[in-house]
Coordinates of C-alpha atoms and ligand atoms in Angstrom, one line a residue:
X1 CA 0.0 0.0 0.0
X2 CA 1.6 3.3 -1.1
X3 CA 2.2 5.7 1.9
X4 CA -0.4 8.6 2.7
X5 CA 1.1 11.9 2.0
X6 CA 0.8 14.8 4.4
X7 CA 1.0 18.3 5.1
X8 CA 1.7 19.8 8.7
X9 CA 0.9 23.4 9.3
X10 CA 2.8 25.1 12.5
X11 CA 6.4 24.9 13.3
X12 CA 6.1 25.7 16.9
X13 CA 6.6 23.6 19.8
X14 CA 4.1 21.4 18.9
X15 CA 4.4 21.7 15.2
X16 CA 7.9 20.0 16.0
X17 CA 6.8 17.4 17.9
X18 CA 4.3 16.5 15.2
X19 CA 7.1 16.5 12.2
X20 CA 8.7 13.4 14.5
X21 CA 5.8 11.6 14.8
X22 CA 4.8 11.6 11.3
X23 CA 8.7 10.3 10.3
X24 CA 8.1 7.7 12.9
X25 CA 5.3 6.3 10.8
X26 CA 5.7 3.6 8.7
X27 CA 2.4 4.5 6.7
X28 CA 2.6 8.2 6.3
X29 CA 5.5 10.7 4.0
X30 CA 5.5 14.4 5.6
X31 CA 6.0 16.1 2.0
X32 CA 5.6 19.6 3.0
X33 CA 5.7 22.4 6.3
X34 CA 4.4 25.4 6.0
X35 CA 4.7 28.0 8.4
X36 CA 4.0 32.6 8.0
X37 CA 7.8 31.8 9.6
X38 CA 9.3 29.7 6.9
X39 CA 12.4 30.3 9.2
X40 CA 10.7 28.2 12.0
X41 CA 10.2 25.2 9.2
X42 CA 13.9 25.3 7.8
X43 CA 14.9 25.0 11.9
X44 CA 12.8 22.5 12.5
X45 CA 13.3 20.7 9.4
X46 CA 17.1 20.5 10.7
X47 CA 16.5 19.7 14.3
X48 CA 14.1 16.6 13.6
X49 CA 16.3 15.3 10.7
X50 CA 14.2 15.5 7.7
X51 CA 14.7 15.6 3.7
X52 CA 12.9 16.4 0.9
X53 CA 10.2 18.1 2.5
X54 CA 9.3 21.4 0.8
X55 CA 8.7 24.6 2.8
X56 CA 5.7 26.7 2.5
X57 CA 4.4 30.1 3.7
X58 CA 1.2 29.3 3.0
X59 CA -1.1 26.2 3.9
X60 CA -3.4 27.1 0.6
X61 CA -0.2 26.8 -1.6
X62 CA 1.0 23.7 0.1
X63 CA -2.1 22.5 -0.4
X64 CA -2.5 23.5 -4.1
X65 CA 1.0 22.3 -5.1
X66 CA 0.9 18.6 -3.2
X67 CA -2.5 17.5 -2.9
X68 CA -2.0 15.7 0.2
X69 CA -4.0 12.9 1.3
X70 CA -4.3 14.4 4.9
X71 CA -3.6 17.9 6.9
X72 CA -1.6 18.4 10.4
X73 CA -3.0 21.6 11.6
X74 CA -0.3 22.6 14.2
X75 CA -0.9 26.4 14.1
X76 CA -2.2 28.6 16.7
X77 CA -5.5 28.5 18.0
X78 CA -6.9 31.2 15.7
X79 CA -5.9 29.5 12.7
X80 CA -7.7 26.7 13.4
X81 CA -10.5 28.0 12.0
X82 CA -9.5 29.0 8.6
X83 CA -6.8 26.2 8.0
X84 CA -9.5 23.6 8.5
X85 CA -12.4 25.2 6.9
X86 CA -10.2 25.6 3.5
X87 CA -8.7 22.0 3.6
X88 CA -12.6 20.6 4.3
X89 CA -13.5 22.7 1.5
X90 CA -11.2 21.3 -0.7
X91 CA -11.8 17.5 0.6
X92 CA -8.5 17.2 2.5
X93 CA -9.1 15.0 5.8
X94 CA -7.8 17.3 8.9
X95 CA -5.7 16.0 12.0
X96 CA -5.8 19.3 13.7
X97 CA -4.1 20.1 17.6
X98 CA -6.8 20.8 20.6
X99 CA -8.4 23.4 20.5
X100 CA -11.2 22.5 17.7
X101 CA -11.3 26.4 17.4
X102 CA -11.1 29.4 18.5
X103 CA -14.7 29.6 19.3
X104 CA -17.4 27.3 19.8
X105 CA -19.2 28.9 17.0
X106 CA -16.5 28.1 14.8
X107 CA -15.8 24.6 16.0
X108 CA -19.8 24.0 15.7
X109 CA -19.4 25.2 12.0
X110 CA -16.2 23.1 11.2
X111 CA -18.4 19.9 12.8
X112 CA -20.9 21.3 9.8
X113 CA -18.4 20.9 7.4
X114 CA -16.9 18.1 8.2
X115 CA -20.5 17.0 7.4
X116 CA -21.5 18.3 4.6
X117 CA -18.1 17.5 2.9
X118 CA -18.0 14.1 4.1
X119 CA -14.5 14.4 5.0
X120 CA -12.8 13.1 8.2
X121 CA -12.2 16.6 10.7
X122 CA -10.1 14.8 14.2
X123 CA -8.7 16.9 16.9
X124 CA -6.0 15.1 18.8
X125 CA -6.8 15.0 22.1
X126 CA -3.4 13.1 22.6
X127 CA -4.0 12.7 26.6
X128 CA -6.6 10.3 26.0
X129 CA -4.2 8.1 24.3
X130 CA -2.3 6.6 28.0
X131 CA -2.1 3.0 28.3
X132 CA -2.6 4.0 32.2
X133 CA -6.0 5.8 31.4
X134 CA -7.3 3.3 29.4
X135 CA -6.2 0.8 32.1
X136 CA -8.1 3.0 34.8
X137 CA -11.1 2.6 32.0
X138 CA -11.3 -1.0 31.9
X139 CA -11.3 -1.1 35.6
X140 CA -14.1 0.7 36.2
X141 CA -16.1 -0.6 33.3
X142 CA -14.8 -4.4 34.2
X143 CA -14.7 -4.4 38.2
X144 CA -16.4 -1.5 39.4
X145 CA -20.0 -2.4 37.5
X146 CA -19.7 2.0 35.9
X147 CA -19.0 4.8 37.7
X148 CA -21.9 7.3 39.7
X149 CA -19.2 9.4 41.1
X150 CA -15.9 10.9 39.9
X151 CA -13.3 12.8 40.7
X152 CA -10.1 14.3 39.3
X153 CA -7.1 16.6 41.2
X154 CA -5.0 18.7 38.8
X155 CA -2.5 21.2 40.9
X156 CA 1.0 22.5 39.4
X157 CA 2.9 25.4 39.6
X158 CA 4.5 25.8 36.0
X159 CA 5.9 29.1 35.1
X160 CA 5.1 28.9 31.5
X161 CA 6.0 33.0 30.5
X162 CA 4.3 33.8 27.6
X163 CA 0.3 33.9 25.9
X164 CA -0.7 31.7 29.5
X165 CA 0.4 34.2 32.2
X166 CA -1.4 37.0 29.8
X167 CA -4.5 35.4 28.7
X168 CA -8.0 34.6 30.2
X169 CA -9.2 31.6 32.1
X170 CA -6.1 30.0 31.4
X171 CA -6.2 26.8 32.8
X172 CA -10.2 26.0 32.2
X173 CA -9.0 27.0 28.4
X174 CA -5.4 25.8 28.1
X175 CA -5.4 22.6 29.9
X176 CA -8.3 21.4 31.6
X177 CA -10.1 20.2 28.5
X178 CA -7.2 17.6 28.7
X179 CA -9.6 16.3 31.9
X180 CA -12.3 16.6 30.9
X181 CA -12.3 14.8 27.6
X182 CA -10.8 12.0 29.8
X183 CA -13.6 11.9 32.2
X184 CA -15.9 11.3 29.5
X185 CA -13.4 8.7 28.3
X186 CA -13.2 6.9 31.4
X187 CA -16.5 7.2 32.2
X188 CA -18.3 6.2 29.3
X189 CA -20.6 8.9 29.7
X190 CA -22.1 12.4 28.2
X191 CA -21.8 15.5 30.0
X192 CA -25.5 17.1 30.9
X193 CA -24.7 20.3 32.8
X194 CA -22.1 22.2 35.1
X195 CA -21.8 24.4 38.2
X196 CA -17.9 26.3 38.2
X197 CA -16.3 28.6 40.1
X198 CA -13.2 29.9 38.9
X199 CA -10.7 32.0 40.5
X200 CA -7.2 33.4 40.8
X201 CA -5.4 33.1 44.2
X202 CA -4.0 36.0 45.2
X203 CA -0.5 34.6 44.9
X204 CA -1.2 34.0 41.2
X205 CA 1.5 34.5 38.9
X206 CA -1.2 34.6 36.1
X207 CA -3.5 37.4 35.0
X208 CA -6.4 35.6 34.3
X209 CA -8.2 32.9 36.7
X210 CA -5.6 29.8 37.3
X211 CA -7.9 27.9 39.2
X212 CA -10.8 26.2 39.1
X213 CA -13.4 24.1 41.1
X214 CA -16.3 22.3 39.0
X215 CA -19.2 19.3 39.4
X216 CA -20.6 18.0 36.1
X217 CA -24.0 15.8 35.7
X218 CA -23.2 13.1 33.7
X219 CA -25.8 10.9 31.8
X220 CA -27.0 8.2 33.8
X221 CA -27.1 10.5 36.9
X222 CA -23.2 10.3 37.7
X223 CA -21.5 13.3 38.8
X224 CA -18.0 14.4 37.9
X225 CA -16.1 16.9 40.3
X226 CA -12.7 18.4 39.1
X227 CA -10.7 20.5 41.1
X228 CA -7.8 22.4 39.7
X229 CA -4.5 24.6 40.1
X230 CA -2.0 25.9 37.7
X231 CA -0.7 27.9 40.9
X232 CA -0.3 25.1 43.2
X233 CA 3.0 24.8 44.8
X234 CA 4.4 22.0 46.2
X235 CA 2.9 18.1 46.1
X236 CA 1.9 18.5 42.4
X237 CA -0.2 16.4 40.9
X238 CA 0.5 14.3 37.4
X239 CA -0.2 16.6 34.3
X240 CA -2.7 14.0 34.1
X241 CA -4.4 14.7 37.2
X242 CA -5.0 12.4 40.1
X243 CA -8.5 9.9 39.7
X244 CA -10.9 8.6 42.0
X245 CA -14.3 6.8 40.7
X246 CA -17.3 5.1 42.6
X247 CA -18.8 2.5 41.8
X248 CA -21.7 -0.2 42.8
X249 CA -19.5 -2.7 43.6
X250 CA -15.8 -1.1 44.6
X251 CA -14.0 1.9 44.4
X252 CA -10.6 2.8 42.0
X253 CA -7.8 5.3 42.1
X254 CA -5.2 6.6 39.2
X255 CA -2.6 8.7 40.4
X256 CA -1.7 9.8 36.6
X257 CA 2.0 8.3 36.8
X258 CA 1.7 4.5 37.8
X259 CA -0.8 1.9 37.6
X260 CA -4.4 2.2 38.4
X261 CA -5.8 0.1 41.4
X262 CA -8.9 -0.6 43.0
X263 CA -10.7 -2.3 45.9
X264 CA -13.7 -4.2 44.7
X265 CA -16.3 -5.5 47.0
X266 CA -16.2 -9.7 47.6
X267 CA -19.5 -11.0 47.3
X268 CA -21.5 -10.7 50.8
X269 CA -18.8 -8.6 52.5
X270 CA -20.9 -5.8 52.9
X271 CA -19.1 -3.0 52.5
X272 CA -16.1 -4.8 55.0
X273 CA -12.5 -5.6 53.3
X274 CA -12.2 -6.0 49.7
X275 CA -10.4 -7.9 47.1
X276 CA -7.0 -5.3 45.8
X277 CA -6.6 -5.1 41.7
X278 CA -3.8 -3.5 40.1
X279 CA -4.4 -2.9 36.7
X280 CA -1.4 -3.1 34.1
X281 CA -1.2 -0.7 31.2
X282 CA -3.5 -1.4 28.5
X283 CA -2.6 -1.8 24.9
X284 CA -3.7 1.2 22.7
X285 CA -2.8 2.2 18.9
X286 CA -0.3 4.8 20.4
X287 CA 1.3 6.6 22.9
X288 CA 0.3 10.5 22.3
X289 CA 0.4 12.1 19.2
X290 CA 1.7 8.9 17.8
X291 CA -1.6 7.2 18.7
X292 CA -4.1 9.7 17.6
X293 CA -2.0 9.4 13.9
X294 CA -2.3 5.9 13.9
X295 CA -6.1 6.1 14.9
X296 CA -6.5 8.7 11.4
X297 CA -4.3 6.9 9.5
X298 CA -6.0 3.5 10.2
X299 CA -9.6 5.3 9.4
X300 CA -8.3 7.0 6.0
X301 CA -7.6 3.4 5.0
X302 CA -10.4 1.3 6.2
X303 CA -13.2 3.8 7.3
X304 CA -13.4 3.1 10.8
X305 CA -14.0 6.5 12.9
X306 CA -11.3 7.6 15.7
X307 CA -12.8 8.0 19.3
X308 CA -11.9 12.1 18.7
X309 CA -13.2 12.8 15.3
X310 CA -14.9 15.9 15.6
X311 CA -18.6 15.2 16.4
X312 CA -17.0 13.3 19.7
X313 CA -14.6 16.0 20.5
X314 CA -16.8 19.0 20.8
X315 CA -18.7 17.3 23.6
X316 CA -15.2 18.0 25.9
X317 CA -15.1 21.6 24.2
X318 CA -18.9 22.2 25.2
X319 CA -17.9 21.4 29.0
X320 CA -15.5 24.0 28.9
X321 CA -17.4 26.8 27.1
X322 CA -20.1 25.8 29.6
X323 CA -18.0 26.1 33.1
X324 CA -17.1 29.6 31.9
X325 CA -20.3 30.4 31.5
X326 CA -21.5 28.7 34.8
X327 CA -18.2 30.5 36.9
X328 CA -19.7 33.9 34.9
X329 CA -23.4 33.7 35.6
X330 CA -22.7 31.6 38.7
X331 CA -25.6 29.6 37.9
X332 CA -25.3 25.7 36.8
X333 CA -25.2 25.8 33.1
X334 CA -26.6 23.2 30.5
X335 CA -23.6 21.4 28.3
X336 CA -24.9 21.6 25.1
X337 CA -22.6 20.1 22.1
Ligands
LIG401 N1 -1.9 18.6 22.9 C1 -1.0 19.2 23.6 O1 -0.6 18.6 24.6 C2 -0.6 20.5 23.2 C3 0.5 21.1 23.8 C4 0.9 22.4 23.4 C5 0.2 23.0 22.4 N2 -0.9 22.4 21.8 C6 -1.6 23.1 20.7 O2 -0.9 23.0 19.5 C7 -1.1 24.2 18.8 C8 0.3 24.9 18.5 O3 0.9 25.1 19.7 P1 2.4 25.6 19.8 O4 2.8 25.5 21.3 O5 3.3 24.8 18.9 O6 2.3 27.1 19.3 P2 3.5 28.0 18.8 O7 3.0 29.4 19.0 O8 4.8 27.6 19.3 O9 3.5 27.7 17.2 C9 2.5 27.9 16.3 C10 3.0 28.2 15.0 O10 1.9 28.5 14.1 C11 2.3 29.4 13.1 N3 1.1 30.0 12.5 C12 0.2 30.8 13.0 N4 -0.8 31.1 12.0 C13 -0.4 30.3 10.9 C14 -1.0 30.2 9.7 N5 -2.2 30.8 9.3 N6 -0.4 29.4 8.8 C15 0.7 28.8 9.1 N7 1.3 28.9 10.3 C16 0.8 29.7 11.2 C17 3.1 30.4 13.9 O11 3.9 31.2 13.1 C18 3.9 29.5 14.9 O12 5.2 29.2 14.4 C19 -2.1 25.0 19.6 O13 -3.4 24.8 19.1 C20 -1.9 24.5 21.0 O14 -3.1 24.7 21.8 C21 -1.3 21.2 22.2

């Protein structure tokens, strides 16, 4: 089978990261970078060791002069928008970096062309992919009998510099749609509505709020608390935040580094001692960004849709647009996709 050609957009940090994963797959030939910098793309072209990839200014060039059989969208946020509208237009399958959009207008109207092209739009929510989470998953699903309460601790104390310190809400809009898409994950289950606070300590080295307390309904009743920090010194948490969930018949725990583990319930103990599981990592299509590739690559070949193809993916976007506008109104706010 004849490898799938690609374009990435963004030669940033991430944009970076992205060029390597692509090299690293078998299935997949990065043919062109484009970046407004070109100067970023002939950097990065050196630091990750490529060759004969062109460099572009412009993704709409790149696009007309390769006619890739997928995008990378690794640009800033505000690109998002136009770099995936124009390759959906054109019927060019989009991988594109959290988040969706800019706005949840615009992600609701690339979701609508995704459609009415019929042409693959995924957003790599690349935290999902953790052999560890989806470990913690199985438990619950497997030994716990679901989940009807759950909880997740996020607190660190990174000085970032830069767009993060300066902009709004950071962390409900820079990172915590990281947990939240993986409480749907592990969960199973929809988001219904939220109640937020979100605040900045006064020993914030961030202008806009850097923490955040929230309880989501889930479907079937369950609720979903997440409390977080990016101002927390001292005993931080995993960037992949530290788990509890309920359920009928045990409880489990995922401190976002190790294995999961749980204490399940032995049959007439009521309530008194319990049988000890630790879960070892699961097996996934991919680590990271290298999963969430492998996951596109896989459905550009046989069809099969990628548990963060777009129409999934907004549901985590909705339950942040709709804590900001629960911590604004201060009233609990419907998620609404
Ligand atoms: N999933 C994760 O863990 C994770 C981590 C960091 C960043 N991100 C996301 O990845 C994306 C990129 O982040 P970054 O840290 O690399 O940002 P960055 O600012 O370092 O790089 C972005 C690049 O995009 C370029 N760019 C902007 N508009 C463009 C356009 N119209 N056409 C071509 N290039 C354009 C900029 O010149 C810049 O070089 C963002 O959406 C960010 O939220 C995800």
């Amino acid at each position: 089978m004849s490898d799938l050609q690609a374009v990435l957009v963004g030669a940033g940090g991430m944009g970076r990261a992205w060029a390597r994963a692509l090299a690293a797959n078998p299935d997949v030939r990065l043919v062109s970078w484009v970046d407004l910098l070109t100067e970023r793309v002939a950097d990065g072209i050196k630091a990750v060791g490529l060759s004969d990839v062109a460099i572009e200014e412009h993704f709409e060039g790149a696009l007309l002069h390769n006619r890739p059989d997928f995008v990378v969208d690794a640009a800033v946020p505000d690109a998002h928008y136009e770099i995936t509208r124009h390759c959906l237009d054109q019927g060019v399958p989009v991988l594109g970096e959290k988040p969706m959009a800019a706005t949840f207008e615009e992600a609701r109207d690339l979701v609508m062309f995704s459609e009415r092209s019929s042409t693959l739009f995924v957003v790599s929510q690349n935290r999902r992919y953790n052999t560890r989470l989806a470990a913690f998953k199985d438990l619950i699903s497997e030994h716990l009998g679901g989940v009807g309460q759950l909880n997740a601790e996020f607190y660190r104390a990174p000085h970032f510099g830069g767009f993060r310190e300066e902009m709004g809400s950071p962390l409900l809009v820079d990172m915590a749609i990281h947990t939240f898409d993986a409480a749907r994950y592990v969960s199973g289950a929809d988001p219904v509505s939220v109640l937020c606070s979100e605040f900045n300590p006064e020993w914030s080295w961030y202008r806009g709020a850097a923490s955040a307390v929230a309880e989501f309904e889930f479907t079937g009743g369950a609720r979903f608390s997440y409390q977080g920090s990016w101002c927390a010194p001292g005993l931080e948490t995993s960037w992949d935040s530290s788990w509890r969930a309920i359920g009928p018949l045990g409880s489990a725990t995922w401190d976002g580094g190790g294995n999961p583990v749980a204490e399940v319930l032995r049959p007439g103990a009521n309530g008194a001692g319990g049988e000890h599981i630790e879960a070892a990592p699961a097996t996934i299509s991919g680590d990271g960004i290298s999963g969430t590739l492998a996951d596109f690559v896989k459905a550009l070949r046989t069809g099969e849709k990628p548990m963060t193809e777009c129409h999934d993916n907004i549901k985590s976007f909705a339950m942040v647009v709709a804590a900001l506008e629960s911590s604004r109104s201060g009233r609990r706010v419907a998620v609404e996709a």
